[in-house]
Amino acid sequence: EREYNAYLSRIRSFLAGTRSPVTLQECQRLLGEAKKCATAMQGLAEVEGNVMKIKEASQRLERDLNPLSKEVQRALNEGNREELFYQAPNASSPTNGDLESLISNSENLLRESQALAMETEQIGNVTLGQMGRQREQLQNANLNLDATLEVARQA
């Protein structure tokens, strides 16, 4: 599961950054690896016979991988379209100093946004892990309660 989450994190960080053809191809490769992890997690859940884990593993494809896959494909198609319709900058564009300042400010804002997004993702992953453990504890408590009630009925 850690590998799976690491792949998703890298894909998201690439998509939040410069979307060059090379990074988009790397995203496609990482998506393939993440799909392998999701399939393996689903297989393990099926072997364990854990219905909750089976359902969660199958939802990963819909919830995480399919939207990311569509976004990578869309970005690749946009890149191809930009190459087809490239227009040279005109003479009335801002000066180099203005452009450099804008680019620098944009890059700083982008880095801050990426850092916040990664931090938020980490917090979310920790929260999901805690919630999963709590769910298991509640299920175990429910089973113990059922067993106790059954013993009480028999007595």
Short mmCIF file of C-alpha atoms in Angstrom, two decimals:
data_model
loop_
_atom_site.label_atom_id
_atom_site.label_comp_id
_atom_site.label_asym_id
_atom_site.label_seq_id
_atom_site.Cartn_x
_atom_site.Cartn_y
_atom_site.Cartn_z
CA GLU A 1 0.00 0.00 0.00
CA ARG A 2 2.93 2.33 0.69
CA GLU A 3 4.29 1.72 -2.80
CA TYR A 4 0.88 2.43 -4.28
CA ASN A 5 0.59 5.70 -2.34
CA ALA A 6 4.16 6.66 -3.30
CA TYR A 7 3.35 6.14 -6.99
CA LEU A 8 0.21 8.28 -6.69
CA SER A 9 2.12 10.99 -4.88
CA ARG A 10 4.79 11.13 -7.59
CA ILE A 11 2.18 11.22 -10.35
CA ARG A 12 0.33 14.06 -8.65
CA SER A 13 3.52 16.04 -8.10
CA PHE A 14 4.48 15.60 -11.77
CA LEU A 15 1.02 16.73 -12.87
CA ALA A 16 1.24 19.76 -10.57
CA GLY A 17 4.62 20.71 -12.08
CA THR A 18 5.82 21.29 -15.59
CA ARG A 19 3.96 18.91 -17.87
CA SER A 20 6.67 18.09 -20.34
CA PRO A 21 6.28 15.07 -22.61
CA VAL A 22 8.98 13.28 -20.59
CA THR A 23 7.21 13.80 -17.25
CA LEU A 24 3.88 12.76 -18.76
CA GLN A 25 5.44 9.56 -20.09
CA GLU A 26 6.86 8.93 -16.61
CA CYS A 27 3.35 9.49 -15.23
CA GLN A 28 2.03 6.82 -17.59
CA ARG A 29 4.73 4.39 -16.43
CA LEU A 30 3.97 5.16 -12.76
CA LEU A 31 0.26 4.65 -13.41
CA GLY A 32 1.06 1.19 -14.75
CA GLU A 33 3.03 0.39 -11.60
CA ALA A 34 0.25 1.74 -9.39
CA LYS A 35 -2.29 -0.43 -11.24
CA LYS A 36 -0.09 -3.47 -10.59
CA CYS A 37 -0.03 -2.58 -6.88
CA ALA A 38 -3.80 -2.11 -6.80
CA THR A 39 -4.32 -5.46 -8.52
CA ALA A 40 -1.94 -7.15 -6.08
CA MET A 41 -3.74 -5.59 -3.10
CA GLN A 42 -7.07 -6.79 -4.48
CA GLY A 43 -5.67 -10.29 -4.98
CA LEU A 44 -4.36 -10.40 -1.41
CA ALA A 45 -7.71 -9.22 -0.09
CA GLU A 46 -9.47 -11.96 -2.08
CA VAL A 47 -7.09 -14.59 -0.70
CA GLU A 48 -7.78 -13.31 2.83
CA GLY A 49 -11.51 -13.31 2.07
CA ASN A 50 -11.84 -9.84 3.58
CA VAL A 51 -14.89 -8.32 1.87
CA MET A 52 -14.10 -4.76 3.02
CA LYS A 53 -10.55 -4.90 1.65
CA ILE A 54 -11.75 -6.42 -1.63
CA LYS A 55 -14.25 -3.60 -2.08
CA GLU A 56 -11.67 -0.95 -1.10
CA ALA A 57 -9.09 -2.37 -3.50
CA SER A 58 -11.53 -2.41 -6.41
CA GLN A 59 -12.60 1.16 -5.65
CA ARG A 60 -8.99 2.32 -5.90
CA LEU A 61 -9.13 1.97 -9.66
CA GLU A 62 -12.24 4.13 -9.94
CA ARG A 63 -11.35 6.63 -7.23
CA ASP A 64 -7.60 7.14 -7.81
CA LEU A 65 -6.24 5.64 -10.97
CA ASN A 66 -8.91 6.31 -13.58
CA PRO A 67 -9.06 10.10 -12.93
CA LEU A 68 -5.26 10.36 -12.93
CA SER A 69 -5.04 8.32 -16.11
CA LYS A 70 -7.58 10.58 -17.81
CA GLU A 71 -5.67 13.67 -16.66
CA VAL A 72 -2.36 12.35 -18.00
CA GLN A 73 -3.99 11.47 -21.32
CA ARG A 74 -5.64 14.89 -21.53
CA ALA A 75 -2.29 16.59 -20.81
CA LEU A 76 -0.57 14.52 -23.50
CA ASN A 77 -3.29 15.48 -26.01
CA GLU A 78 -2.99 19.16 -25.06
CA GLY A 79 0.77 19.02 -25.56
CA ASN A 80 0.29 17.59 -29.03
CA ARG A 81 -2.26 20.29 -29.85
CA GLU A 82 0.08 23.07 -28.66
CA GLU A 83 2.84 21.74 -30.90
CA LEU A 84 0.49 21.82 -33.89
CA PHE A 85 -0.71 25.40 -33.28
CA TYR A 86 2.47 27.07 -32.04
CA GLN A 87 2.49 30.84 -32.49
CA ALA A 88 5.59 32.96 -32.18
CA PRO A 89 5.36 35.75 -29.57
CA ASN A 90 4.52 39.15 -31.03
CA ALA A 91 6.47 42.36 -30.59
CA SER A 92 3.98 43.92 -28.15
CA SER A 93 4.62 41.27 -25.47
CA PRO A 94 6.05 42.29 -22.05
CA THR A 95 9.78 42.84 -21.63
CA ASN A 96 12.13 40.09 -20.55
CA GLY A 97 12.47 41.59 -17.07
CA ASP A 98 8.70 41.57 -16.59
CA LEU A 99 8.45 38.02 -17.86
CA GLU A 100 11.29 36.81 -15.64
CA SER A 101 9.65 38.42 -12.62
CA LEU A 102 6.29 36.86 -13.44
CA ILE A 103 7.85 33.46 -14.03
CA SER A 104 9.82 33.67 -10.79
CA ASN A 105 6.70 34.63 -8.81
CA SER A 106 4.70 31.88 -10.49
CA GLU A 107 7.37 29.31 -9.76
CA ASN A 108 7.47 30.34 -6.09
CA LEU A 109 3.70 30.12 -5.80
CA LEU A 110 3.71 26.77 -7.55
CA ARG A 111 6.36 25.39 -5.17
CA GLU A 112 4.37 26.57 -2.16
CA SER A 113 1.19 25.04 -3.59
CA GLN A 114 2.94 21.75 -4.28
CA ALA A 115 4.37 21.66 -0.76
CA LEU A 116 0.91 22.30 0.70
CA ALA A 117 -0.66 19.68 -1.53
CA MET A 118 1.95 17.09 -0.58
CA GLU A 119 1.54 17.90 3.11
CA THR A 120 -2.23 17.63 2.78
CA GLU A 121 -1.87 14.31 0.98
CA GLN A 122 0.38 12.97 3.73
CA ILE A 123 -2.08 14.07 6.42
CA GLY A 124 -4.89 12.45 4.44
CA ASN A 125 -2.96 9.19 4.11
CA VAL A 126 -2.24 9.12 7.86
CA THR A 127 -5.90 9.86 8.59
CA LEU A 128 -7.05 7.09 6.24
CA GLY A 129 -4.68 4.67 7.93
CA GLN A 130 -5.98 5.60 11.37
CA MET A 131 -9.58 5.30 10.20
CA GLY A 132 -8.84 1.85 8.76
CA ARG A 133 -7.36 0.69 12.06
CA GLN A 134 -10.33 2.15 13.95
CA ARG A 135 -12.74 0.37 11.59
CA GLU A 136 -10.99 -2.93 12.32
CA GLN A 137 -11.17 -2.23 16.06
CA LEU A 138 -14.89 -1.51 15.80
CA GLN A 139 -15.48 -4.68 13.79
CA ASN A 140 -13.55 -6.72 16.36
CA ALA A 141 -15.48 -5.08 19.21
CA ASN A 142 -18.74 -5.91 17.43
CA LEU A 143 -17.68 -9.56 17.01
CA ASN A 144 -16.71 -9.71 20.70
CA LEU A 145 -20.06 -8.19 21.67
CA ASP A 146 -21.92 -10.73 19.54
CA ALA A 147 -19.95 -13.57 21.12
CA THR A 148 -20.62 -12.22 24.62
CA LEU A 149 -24.35 -11.88 23.91
CA GLU A 150 -24.43 -15.44 22.61
CA VAL A 151 -22.70 -16.74 25.75
CA ALA A 152 -25.13 -14.72 27.89
CA ARG A 153 -28.11 -16.21 26.00
CA GLN A 154 -26.82 -19.72 26.51
CA ALA A 155 -26.30 -19.16 30.25
#
